[in-house]
PDB file of C-alpha atoms and ligand atoms in Angstrom:
ATOM      1  CA  MET A   1     164.080  85.355 151.268  1.00 54.00           C
ATOM      2  CA  ALA A   2     163.393  86.228 147.622  1.00 56.00           C
ATOM      3  CA  ASP A   3     163.817  89.894 146.728  1.00 61.00           C
ATOM      4  CA  THR A   4     160.385  91.033 145.563  1.00 60.00           C
ATOM      5  CA  SER A   5     161.136  94.773 145.493  1.00 66.00           C
ATOM      6  CA  PRO A   6     160.500  96.621 142.218  1.00 74.00           C
ATOM      7  CA  GLN A   7     163.109  96.033 139.555  1.00 92.00           C
ATOM      8  CA  PHE A   8     163.627  99.619 138.496  1.00 97.00           C
ATOM      9  CA  THR A   9     162.658 103.249 139.016  1.00 98.00           C
ATOM     10  CA  LEU A  10     161.404 105.414 136.188  1.00 98.00           C
ATOM     11  CA  TYR A  11     161.757 109.193 136.576  1.00 99.00           C
ATOM     12  CA  SER A  12     158.882 110.754 134.705  1.00 98.00           C
ATOM     13  CA  ASP A  13     156.416 113.587 134.361  1.00 98.00           C
ATOM     14  CA  VAL A  14     153.179 113.951 132.432  1.00 97.00           C
ATOM     15  CA  ALA A  15     154.579 117.145 130.881  1.00 97.00           C
ATOM     16  CA  SER A  16     157.506 115.204 129.415  1.00 98.00           C
ATOM     17  CA  GLN A  17     156.769 113.844 125.964  1.00 98.00           C
ATOM     18  CA  TRP A  18     159.808 111.559 125.957  1.00 98.00           C
ATOM     19  CA  ALA A  19     158.861 110.013 129.316  1.00 98.00           C
ATOM     20  CA  TYR A  20     155.836 108.607 127.535  1.00 98.00           C
ATOM     21  CA  THR A  21     158.035 106.445 125.303  1.00 98.00           C
ATOM     22  CA  ALA A  22     158.585 104.539 128.564  1.00 98.00           C
ATOM     23  CA  HIS A  23     154.949 104.520 129.712  1.00 98.00           C
ATOM     24  CA  LEU A  24     153.746 103.244 126.338  1.00 98.00           C
ATOM     25  CA  THR A  25     156.460 100.579 126.364  1.00 98.00           C
ATOM     26  CA  LEU A  26     155.618  99.492 129.913  1.00 98.00           C
ATOM     27  CA  ASP A  27     152.069  98.808 128.792  1.00 97.00           C
ATOM     28  CA  GLU A  28     152.973  97.256 125.435  1.00 96.00           C
ATOM     29  CA  THR A  29     155.353  94.821 127.107  1.00 96.00           C
ATOM     30  CA  GLY A  30     153.108  93.846 130.017  1.00 96.00           C
ATOM     31  CA  TYR A  31     154.798  95.221 133.141  1.00 96.00           C
ATOM     32  CA  LYS A  32     152.600  95.251 136.225  1.00 94.00           C
ATOM     33  CA  PRO A  33     152.519  98.386 138.386  1.00 94.00           C
ATOM     34  CA  ASP A  34     154.152  96.587 141.342  1.00 94.00           C
ATOM     35  CA  GLU A  35     157.167  95.685 139.215  1.00 95.00           C
ATOM     36  CA  TYR A  36     158.546  99.231 139.149  1.00 97.00           C
ATOM     37  CA  ILE A  37     158.423 102.619 140.843  1.00 97.00           C
ATOM     38  CA  VAL A  38     157.592 105.879 139.098  1.00 98.00           C
ATOM     39  CA  LYS A  39     159.101 109.000 140.638  1.00 98.00           C
ATOM     40  CA  GLN A  40     157.676 112.309 139.507  1.00 98.00           C
ATOM     41  CA  VAL A  41     160.096 115.037 138.426  1.00 98.00           C
ATOM     42  CA  GLY A  42     158.066 118.230 138.052  1.00 98.00           C
ATOM     43  CA  LEU A  43     159.197 119.633 134.715  1.00 98.00           C
ATOM     44  CA  LEU A  44     157.072 122.769 135.068  1.00 97.00           C
ATOM     45  CA  ASP A  45     158.675 123.444 138.472  1.00 97.00           C
ATOM     46  CA  ALA A  46     162.197 122.917 137.079  1.00 98.00           C
ATOM     47  CA  GLU A  47     162.695 119.883 139.326  1.00 98.00           C
ATOM     48  CA  ASN A  48     164.712 118.346 136.484  1.00 98.00           C
ATOM     49  CA  PHE A  49     167.452 120.850 137.397  1.00 98.00           C
ATOM     50  CA  ALA A  50     167.543 119.914 141.108  1.00 98.00           C
ATOM     51  CA  PRO A  51     171.070 118.762 142.054  1.00 98.00           C
ATOM     52  CA  GLN A  52     169.726 115.421 143.370  1.00 98.00           C
ATOM     53  CA  TYR A  53     168.164 114.696 139.966  1.00 98.00           C
ATOM     54  CA  VAL A  54     171.181 115.974 138.017  1.00 98.00           C
ATOM     55  CA  LYS A  55     173.261 113.398 139.928  1.00 98.00           C
ATOM     56  CA  ILE A  56     171.095 110.754 138.252  1.00 98.00           C
ATOM     57  CA  ASN A  57     170.830 112.481 134.884  1.00 98.00           C
ATOM     58  CA  PRO A  58     173.625 115.014 134.209  1.00 98.00           C
ATOM     59  CA  ASN A  59     171.625 116.365 131.245  1.00 98.00           C
ATOM     60  CA  GLY A  60     168.724 117.259 133.549  1.00 98.00           C
ATOM     61  CA  THR A  61     166.247 115.660 131.155  1.00 98.00           C
ATOM     62  CA  ILE A  62     163.295 113.338 131.650  1.00 98.00           C
ATOM     63  CA  PRO A  63     163.011 110.335 131.493  1.00 98.00           C
ATOM     64  CA  SER A  64     165.696 108.454 133.419  1.00 98.00           C
ATOM     65  CA  LEU A  65     165.688 104.881 134.616  1.00 98.00           C
ATOM     66  CA  THR A  66     167.701 103.403 137.472  1.00 98.00           C
ATOM     67  CA  SER A  67     168.022  99.783 138.531  1.00 97.00           C
ATOM     68  CA  ARG A  68     170.320  97.878 140.860  1.00 94.00           C
ATOM     69  CA  SER A  69     171.073  95.649 137.900  1.00 93.00           C
ATOM     70  CA  LEU A  70     172.420  98.569 135.839  1.00 97.00           C
ATOM     71  CA  PRO A  71     175.933  99.997 136.243  1.00 97.00           C
ATOM     72  CA  HIS A  72     174.595 103.530 135.669  1.00 98.00           C
ATOM     73  CA  PRO A  73     171.235 105.251 135.082  1.00 98.00           C
ATOM     74  CA  LEU A  74     169.741 105.251 131.609  1.00 98.00           C
ATOM     75  CA  ILE A  75     169.259 108.864 130.572  1.00 98.00           C
ATOM     76  CA  GLU A  76     168.053 108.574 126.966  1.00 98.00           C
ATOM     77  CA  SER A  77     164.498 107.514 126.166  1.00 98.00           C
ATOM     78  CA  ALA A  78     165.799 105.271 123.362  1.00 98.00           C
ATOM     79  CA  ASP A  79     167.887 103.346 125.933  1.00 98.00           C
ATOM     80  CA  VAL A  80     164.980 103.196 128.388  1.00 98.00           C
ATOM     81  CA  VAL A  81     162.720 101.657 125.724  1.00 98.00           C
ATOM     82  CA  LYS A  82     165.431  99.114 124.837  1.00 98.00           C
ATOM     83  CA  TYR A  83     165.920  98.160 128.490  1.00 97.00           C
ATOM     84  CA  LEU A  84     162.178  97.731 129.076  1.00 97.00           C
ATOM     85  CA  ASP A  85     161.783  95.697 125.919  1.00 97.00           C
ATOM     86  CA  SER A  86     164.703  93.403 126.730  1.00 96.00           C
ATOM     87  CA  HIS A  87     163.280  92.642 130.215  1.00 95.00           C
ATOM     88  CA  ARG A  88     159.699  92.337 128.951  1.00 93.00           C
ATOM     89  CA  PRO A  89     157.358  90.258 131.121  1.00 93.00           C
ATOM     90  CA  ASN A  90     154.988  89.257 128.300  1.00 91.00           C
ATOM     91  CA  SER A  91     155.715  87.114 125.287  1.00 91.00           C
ATOM     92  CA  SER A  92     154.568  89.478 122.546  1.00 88.00           C
ATOM     93  CA  PRO A  93     157.151  90.112 119.802  1.00 93.00           C
ATOM     94  CA  SER A  94     160.076  92.387 120.608  1.00 97.00           C
ATOM     95  CA  LEU A  95     159.627  96.082 119.794  1.00 98.00           C
ATOM     96  CA  PHE A  96     162.983  95.743 117.976  1.00 98.00           C
ATOM     97  CA  PRO A  97     162.358  93.227 115.169  1.00 97.00           C
ATOM     98  CA  ALA A  98     165.321  91.121 114.105  1.00 97.00           C
ATOM     99  CA  ASP A  99     164.696  91.717 110.384  1.00 98.00           C
ATOM    100  CA  PRO A 100     167.466  94.169 109.430  1.00 98.00           C
ATOM    101  CA  THR A 101     165.293  96.131 106.986  1.00 97.00           C
ATOM    102  CA  ILE A 102     162.573  96.695 109.571  1.00 98.00           C
ATOM    103  CA  ARG A 103     165.161  97.394 112.253  1.00 98.00           C
ATOM    104  CA  THR A 104     166.759 100.109 110.102  1.00 98.00           C
ATOM    105  CA  LYS A 105     163.329 101.629 109.555  1.00 98.00           C
ATOM    106  CA  VAL A 106     162.702 101.611 113.324  1.00 98.00           C
ATOM    107  CA  ASP A 107     166.062 103.276 114.034  1.00 98.00           C
ATOM    108  CA  ASP A 108     165.531 105.857 111.279  1.00 98.00           C
ATOM    109  CA  LEU A 109     162.070 106.817 112.547  1.00 98.00           C
ATOM    110  CA  ILE A 110     163.326 107.189 116.117  1.00 98.00           C
ATOM    111  CA  ALA A 111     166.248 109.356 114.989  1.00 98.00           C
ATOM    112  CA  HIS A 112     163.896 111.389 112.789  1.00 98.00           C
ATOM    113  CA  VAL A 113     161.540 112.527 115.559  1.00 98.00           C
ATOM    114  CA  HIS A 114     164.428 113.217 117.954  1.00 98.00           C
ATOM    115  CA  GLN A 115     166.075 115.735 115.584  1.00 98.00           C
ATOM    116  CA  MET A 116     166.483 119.278 116.882  1.00 98.00           C
ATOM    117  CA  THR A 117     164.497 120.621 113.916  1.00 97.00           C
ATOM    118  CA  LEU A 118     161.490 118.613 115.077  1.00 98.00           C
ATOM    119  CA  SER A 119     161.723 119.724 118.696  1.00 98.00           C
ATOM    120  CA  THR A 120     158.265 120.597 119.962  1.00 98.00           C
ATOM    121  CA  THR A 121     159.863 123.423 121.963  1.00 98.00           C
ATOM    122  CA  LEU A 122     159.342 125.449 118.788  1.00 98.00           C
ATOM    123  CA  ILE A 123     155.578 125.101 119.045  1.00 98.00           C
ATOM    124  CA  LEU A 124     155.451 125.495 122.802  1.00 98.00           C
ATOM    125  CA  LEU A 125     157.805 128.409 123.418  1.00 98.00           C
ATOM    126  CA  HIS A 126     158.683 130.205 120.190  1.00 98.00           C
ATOM    127  CA  ALA A 127     156.840 133.016 118.432  1.00 98.00           C
ATOM    128  CA  ARG A 128     156.891 134.422 114.913  1.00 98.00           C
ATOM    129  CA  ASP A 129     155.459 137.859 115.580  1.00 98.00           C
ATOM    130  CA  ALA A 130     154.384 140.189 118.352  1.00 98.00           C
ATOM    131  CA  GLU A 131     150.886 138.717 118.487  1.00 98.00           C
ATOM    132  CA  GLU A 132     152.143 135.139 118.957  1.00 98.00           C
ATOM    133  CA  LEU A 133     154.558 136.370 121.596  1.00 98.00           C
ATOM    134  CA  GLU A 134     151.754 138.122 123.490  1.00 98.00           C
ATOM    135  CA  THR A 135     149.740 134.893 123.473  1.00 97.00           C
ATOM    136  CA  LYS A 136     152.717 132.952 124.826  1.00 97.00           C
ATOM    137  CA  LYS A 137     153.394 135.624 127.445  1.00 97.00           C
ATOM    138  CA  ALA A 138     149.831 135.274 128.719  1.00 97.00           C
ATOM    139  CA  SER A 139     150.186 131.477 128.949  1.00 97.00           C
ATOM    140  CA  PRO A 140     151.768 129.316 131.707  1.00 96.00           C
ATOM    141  CA  PHE A 141     154.903 129.074 129.523  1.00 97.00           C
ATOM    142  CA  ARG A 142     156.105 132.432 130.797  1.00 98.00           C
ATOM    143  CA  ALA A 143     156.092 131.185 134.405  1.00 98.00           C
ATOM    144  CA  TYR A 144     157.785 127.976 133.195  1.00 98.00           C
ATOM    145  CA  ILE A 145     160.643 129.862 131.545  1.00 98.00           C
ATOM    146  CA  ASN A 146     161.048 132.211 134.500  1.00 98.00           C
ATOM    147  CA  LYS A 147     161.002 129.388 137.049  1.00 98.00           C
ATOM    148  CA  ARG A 148     163.685 127.569 135.082  1.00 98.00           C
ATOM    149  CA  GLN A 149     165.851 130.680 135.030  1.00 98.00           C
ATOM    150  CA  GLU A 150     165.415 131.239 138.757  1.00 98.00           C
ATOM    151  CA  LYS A 151     166.410 127.626 139.506  1.00 98.00           C
ATOM    152  CA  LEU A 152     169.322 127.571 137.037  1.00 98.00           C
ATOM    153  CA  ILE A 153     170.788 130.653 138.741  1.00 98.00           C
ATOM    154  CA  GLU A 154     170.080 129.402 142.268  1.00 98.00           C
ATOM    155  CA  TYR A 155     171.530 125.929 141.680  1.00 98.00           C
ATOM    156  CA  GLY A 156     174.358 127.279 139.521  1.00 98.00           C
ATOM    157  CA  SER A 157     175.617 129.514 142.309  1.00 98.00           C
ATOM    158  CA  ALA A 158     175.234 126.792 144.966  1.00 98.00           C
ATOM    159  CA  HIS A 159     176.862 124.145 142.726  1.00 98.00           C
ATOM    160  CA  PRO A 160     179.469 125.701 140.426  1.00 98.00           C
ATOM    161  CA  GLU A 161     180.980 122.199 140.066  1.00 98.00           C
ATOM    162  CA  ILE A 162     177.886 121.004 138.113  1.00 98.00           C
ATOM    163  CA  PRO A 163     178.423 122.020 134.442  1.00 98.00           C
ATOM    164  CA  LEU A 164     174.743 121.758 133.454  1.00 98.00           C
ATOM    165  CA  TYR A 165     173.775 125.065 135.056  1.00 98.00           C
ATOM    166  CA  ALA A 166     176.334 127.212 133.230  1.00 98.00           C
ATOM    167  CA  LEU A 167     175.451 125.364 130.013  1.00 98.00           C
ATOM    168  CA  ARG A 168     171.705 125.913 130.207  1.00 98.00           C
ATOM    169  CA  THR A 169     171.487 129.388 131.790  1.00 98.00           C
ATOM    170  CA  PRO A 170     172.311 131.548 128.703  1.00 98.00           C
ATOM    171  CA  ASP A 171     169.720 130.069 126.304  1.00 98.00           C
ATOM    172  CA  ASN A 172     166.929 130.017 128.840  1.00 98.00           C
ATOM    173  CA  GLY A 173     168.003 133.495 129.975  1.00 98.00           C
ATOM    174  CA  HIS A 174     167.660 134.789 126.426  1.00 98.00           C
ATOM    175  CA  LEU A 175     164.163 133.338 126.182  1.00 98.00           C
ATOM    176  CA  SER A 176     163.289 134.812 129.549  1.00 98.00           C
ATOM    177  CA  HIS A 177     164.526 138.216 128.381  1.00 98.00           C
ATOM    178  CA  LEU A 178     162.419 137.991 125.186  1.00 98.00           C
ATOM    179  CA  TYR A 179     159.321 137.104 127.216  1.00 98.00           C
ATOM    180  CA  ASN A 180     159.832 139.724 129.920  1.00 98.00           C
ATOM    181  CA  ALA A 181     161.055 142.760 127.918  1.00 97.00           C
ATOM    182  CA  GLN A 182     158.622 145.691 128.054  1.00 95.00           C
ATOM    183  CA  ASN A 183     159.307 146.671 124.439  1.00 96.00           C
ATOM    184  CA  LEU A 184     160.197 144.754 121.304  1.00 97.00           C
ATOM    185  CA  GLY A 185     163.806 145.151 120.158  1.00 97.00           C
ATOM    186  CA  PRO A 186     166.031 143.834 117.352  1.00 98.00           C
ATOM    187  CA  GLU A 187     166.523 140.612 119.323  1.00 98.00           C
ATOM    188  CA  HIS A 188     162.781 139.978 118.992  1.00 98.00           C
ATOM    189  CA  GLU A 189     162.980 140.444 115.223  1.00 98.00           C
ATOM    190  CA  SER A 190     165.757 137.825 115.015  1.00 98.00           C
ATOM    191  CA  PHE A 191     163.709 135.528 117.261  1.00 98.00           C
ATOM    192  CA  PHE A 192     160.634 135.887 115.036  1.00 98.00           C
ATOM    193  CA  GLU A 193     162.662 135.176 111.872  1.00 98.00           C
ATOM    194  CA  ALA A 194     164.370 132.155 113.431  1.00 98.00           C
ATOM    195  CA  SER A 195     160.978 130.836 114.557  1.00 98.00           C
ATOM    196  CA  HIS A 196     159.593 131.193 111.010  1.00 98.00           C
ATOM    197  CA  ARG A 197     162.542 129.201 109.686  1.00 98.00           C
ATOM    198  CA  GLY A 198     161.942 126.693 112.483  1.00 98.00           C
ATOM    199  CA  TYR A 199     158.326 126.211 111.386  1.00 98.00           C
ATOM    200  CA  ARG A 200     159.386 125.692 107.779  1.00 98.00           C
ATOM    201  CA  ASP A 201     161.875 123.026 108.879  1.00 98.00           C
ATOM    202  CA  PHE A 202     159.261 121.452 111.122  1.00 98.00           C
ATOM    203  CA  ALA A 203     156.801 121.234 108.214  1.00 98.00           C
ATOM    204  CA  ALA A 204     159.495 119.635 106.035  1.00 98.00           C
ATOM    205  CA  GLY A 205     160.150 117.140 108.846  1.00 98.00           C
ATOM    206  CA  LEU A 206     156.460 116.245 109.012  1.00 98.00           C
ATOM    207  CA  ASP A 207     156.415 115.678 105.240  1.00 98.00           C
ATOM    208  CA  MET A 208     159.469 113.479 105.573  1.00 98.00           C
ATOM    209  CA  LEU A 209     157.816 111.517 108.388  1.00 98.00           C
ATOM    210  CA  ASP A 210     154.803 110.988 106.154  1.00 98.00           C
ATOM    211  CA  SER A 211     157.019 109.414 103.510  1.00 98.00           C
ATOM    212  CA  MET A 212     158.885 107.272 106.074  1.00 98.00           C
ATOM    213  CA  LEU A 213     155.866 105.656 107.741  1.00 98.00           C
ATOM    214  CA  VAL A 214     155.156 102.115 106.515  1.00 98.00           C
ATOM    215  CA  LEU A 215     151.626 101.280 107.845  1.00 98.00           C
ATOM    216  CA  PRO A 216     149.597  99.942 109.402  1.00 98.00           C
ATOM    217  CA  PHE A 217     152.121 100.746 112.159  1.00 98.00           C
ATOM    218  CA  ALA A 218     155.107 103.052 111.968  1.00 98.00           C
ATOM    219  CA  ALA A 219     157.567 100.449 110.676  1.00 98.00           C
ATOM    220  CA  GLY A 220     155.168  97.856 109.238  1.00 97.00           C
ATOM    221  CA  ASP A 221     152.859  95.079 110.352  1.00 97.00           C
ATOM    222  CA  GLN A 222     153.658  95.126 114.045  1.00 97.00           C
ATOM    223  CA  VAL A 223     153.964  97.765 116.730  1.00 98.00           C
ATOM    224  CA  THR A 224     157.650  98.578 117.249  1.00 98.00           C
ATOM    225  CA  ALA A 225     159.846 100.950 119.217  1.00 98.00           C
ATOM    226  CA  ALA A 226     159.279 103.452 116.400  1.00 99.00           C
ATOM    227  CA  ASP A 227     155.627 103.780 117.433  1.00 98.00           C
ATOM    228  CA  MET A 228     156.766 104.222 121.064  1.00 98.00           C
ATOM    229  CA  HIS A 229     158.708 107.353 119.986  1.00 98.00           C
ATOM    230  CA  VAL A 230     156.602 108.850 117.210  1.00 99.00           C
ATOM    231  CA  VAL A 231     153.398 108.732 119.285  1.00 98.00           C
ATOM    232  CA  PRO A 232     154.632 110.948 122.150  1.00 98.00           C
ATOM    233  CA  TRP A 233     156.268 113.343 119.724  1.00 98.00           C
ATOM    234  CA  LEU A 234     153.138 113.860 117.618  1.00 98.00           C
ATOM    235  CA  ALA A 235     150.793 113.865 120.631  1.00 98.00           C
ATOM    236  CA  HIS A 236     152.867 116.661 122.186  1.00 98.00           C
ATOM    237  CA  ALA A 237     152.954 118.647 118.936  1.00 98.00           C
ATOM    238  CA  LEU A 238     149.170 118.339 118.483  1.00 98.00           C
ATOM    239  CA  TRP A 239     148.614 119.328 122.114  1.00 98.00           C
ATOM    240  CA  GLY A 240     151.058 122.250 121.938  1.00 98.00           C
ATOM    241  CA  ALA A 241     149.313 123.564 118.830  1.00 98.00           C
ATOM    242  CA  GLY A 242     146.015 123.583 120.750  1.00 97.00           C
ATOM    243  CA  GLY A 243     144.425 120.335 119.576  1.00 97.00           C
ATOM    244  CA  SER A 244     141.411 119.531 121.708  1.00 95.00           C
ATOM    245  CA  ALA A 245     140.753 115.900 120.739  1.00 97.00           C
ATOM    246  CA  VAL A 246     143.295 113.147 120.200  1.00 97.00           C
ATOM    247  CA  ASN A 247     142.803 113.269 116.416  1.00 96.00           C
ATOM    248  CA  ASP A 248     142.523 117.056 116.125  1.00 97.00           C
ATOM    249  CA  PHE A 249     145.074 117.920 113.416  1.00 98.00           C
ATOM    250  CA  GLY A 250     143.482 121.278 112.552  1.00 98.00           C
ATOM    251  CA  PRO A 251     145.364 123.579 114.948  1.00 98.00           C
ATOM    252  CA  LEU A 252     148.776 122.125 114.035  1.00 98.00           C
ATOM    253  CA  ARG A 253     147.992 122.429 110.327  1.00 98.00           C
ATOM    254  CA  GLU A 254     146.932 126.070 110.777  1.00 98.00           C
ATOM    255  CA  LEU A 255     150.070 126.906 112.766  1.00 98.00           C
ATOM    256  CA  LEU A 256     152.245 125.438 110.020  1.00 98.00           C
ATOM    257  CA  ARG A 257     150.277 127.157 107.264  1.00 98.00           C
ATOM    258  CA  LYS A 258     151.335 130.509 108.643  1.00 98.00           C
ATOM    259  CA  SER A 259     154.913 129.690 107.612  1.00 98.00           C
ATOM    260  CA  VAL A 260     154.144 127.252 104.786  1.00 98.00           C
ATOM    261  CA  PRO A 261     150.967 128.384 102.970  1.00 98.00           C
ATOM    262  CA  GLY A 262     148.683 125.535 101.973  1.00 98.00           C
ATOM    263  CA  PHE A 263     150.490 123.032 104.211  1.00 98.00           C
ATOM    264  CA  GLU A 264     148.659 119.728 104.704  1.00 98.00           C
ATOM    265  CA  ILE A 265     149.415 116.998 107.199  1.00 98.00           C
ATOM    266  CA  GLY A 266     150.063 113.839 105.194  1.00 98.00           C
ATOM    267  CA  ASP A 267     147.511 111.076 104.722  1.00 98.00           C
ATOM    268  CA  ARG A 268     149.921 108.381 105.920  1.00 98.00           C
ATOM    269  CA  ILE A 269     150.433 110.213 109.201  1.00 98.00           C
ATOM    270  CA  LYS A 270     146.675 110.413 109.674  1.00 98.00           C
ATOM    271  CA  ALA A 271     146.160 106.748 108.725  1.00 98.00           C
ATOM    272  CA  TRP A 272     148.962 105.620 111.062  1.00 98.00           C
ATOM    273  CA  TRP A 273     147.584 107.798 113.881  1.00 98.00           C
ATOM    274  CA  ALA A 274     144.117 106.268 113.446  1.00 98.00           C
ATOM    275  CA  ASN A 275     145.670 102.772 113.765  1.00 98.00           C
ATOM    276  CA  ILE A 276     147.977 103.401 116.686  1.00 98.00           C
ATOM    277  CA  SER A 277     145.508 105.517 118.640  1.00 98.00           C
ATOM    278  CA  ALA A 278     143.156 102.519 118.749  1.00 98.00           C
ATOM    279  CA  SER A 279     145.743 100.489 120.697  1.00 98.00           C
ATOM    280  CA  GLU A 280     145.218  99.784 124.386  1.00 97.00           C
ATOM    281  CA  SER A 281     148.525 101.352 125.437  1.00 98.00           C
ATOM    282  CA  PHE A 282     147.691 104.528 123.535  1.00 98.00           C
ATOM    283  CA  ARG A 283     144.211 104.840 125.027  1.00 98.00           C
ATOM    284  CA  LYS A 284     145.560 104.297 128.531  1.00 98.00           C
ATOM    285  CA  ASN A 285     148.347 106.870 128.228  1.00 98.00           C
ATOM    286  CA  TYR A 286     146.536 109.403 126.054  1.00 98.00           C
ATOM    287  CA  PRO A 287     142.967 109.802 127.309  1.00 97.00           C
ATOM    288  CA  THR A 288     143.740 113.374 126.233  1.00 97.00           C
ATOM    289  CA  LEU A 289     146.663 114.887 124.379  1.00 98.00           C
ATOM    290  CA  HIS A 290     149.699 116.014 126.383  1.00 98.00           C
TER     291      HIS A 290
HETATM  292  N1  LIG B 301     167.269 112.850 124.140  1.00 59.15           N
HETATM  293  C1  LIG B 301     166.520 112.824 125.369  1.00 59.15           C
HETATM  294  C2  LIG B 301     165.647 114.075 125.416  1.00 59.15           C
HETATM  295  C3  LIG B 301     164.866 114.144 126.716  1.00 59.15           C
HETATM  296  C4  LIG B 301     164.237 115.514 126.887  1.00 59.15           C
HETATM  297  O1  LIG B 301     164.651 116.511 126.267  1.00 59.15           O
HETATM  298  N2  LIG B 301     163.243 115.568 127.746  1.00 59.15           N
HETATM  299  C5  LIG B 301     162.575 116.831 128.001  1.00 59.15           C
HETATM  300  C6  LIG B 301     161.153 116.560 128.409  1.00 59.15           C
HETATM  301  S1  LIG B 301     160.295 115.698 127.145  1.00 59.15           S
HETATM  302  C7  LIG B 301     163.256 117.508 129.146  1.00 59.15           C
HETATM  303  O2  LIG B 301     163.550 116.885 130.135  1.00 59.15           O
HETATM  304  N3  LIG B 301     163.477 118.812 129.034  1.00 59.15           N
HETATM  305  C8  LIG B 301     163.996 119.564 130.100  1.00 59.15           C
HETATM  306  C9  LIG B 301     165.171 120.367 129.707  1.00 59.15           C
HETATM  307  O3  LIG B 301     165.796 120.066 128.678  1.00 59.15           O
HETATM  308  O4  LIG B 301     165.473 121.279 130.451  1.00 59.15           O
HETATM  309  C10 LIG B 301     165.661 111.571 125.458  1.00 59.15           C
HETATM  310  O5  LIG B 301     165.202 111.104 124.425  1.00 59.15           O
HETATM  311  O6  LIG B 301     165.446 111.073 126.578  1.00 59.15           O
END
């Protein structure tokens, strides 16, 4: 009897920006819902640190993709997008064009938005002064950081053989200390200064992105894997800054202006966003920002 079971399992969560590289790709390339399974990994509940998930993805990050046809799970969104594209059910052009110039552009754009300096963690969890920290402390991010710390310690003591826990506990613990301290100390001052520098780097990265975009889509005339990565990154940044509509650039601009006076989000970014946000896959996956 023919094996009609789903071909692969995608581990995902709506709170994970990089998981949405996969969801956008699934829709761009024409997969039907019965061709795969989506398993939820609750990022906000630190389920990405659960030992069962870390067996699949030793980095404890989302997304991951497993398939009986693969020798090991795919644990990088760039690899997940490549896999989905190479097994695409529909006959639309590959998201990885053969033209070497376009392909280099695609690779460069993907690498650009995955840089540490453009991590949206800055916007979500960091603060540049006491007032910003108070706002963060009153938000669900405090519970998120604390839950992660609780789970890292719990799993780390039950599973000393898993290196991830010892690796991730100190940084998250520092953040947890900054959020939970009754009074501000010198460590808060260093945190505020580092966050300011982070915002300046982030603004420079946005300017660079503006100059890298080709139009009408990220790498030129057709939708490519670059769009699959830049969309979730920018959507998450706009959401984290407090954007209320899909094209609400105002809050992100204001956040950046605090570190870079007069900062403007580039016209190419806005033009590209207007184009890509009209696509079917975008509208399906981003009825609202996340
Ligand atoms: N380089 C990885 C990054 C994945 C990643 O950092 N995912 C975030 C969610 S968008 C995550 O799982 N964070 C949890 C953590 O690092 O603890 C990829 O592109 O797949």
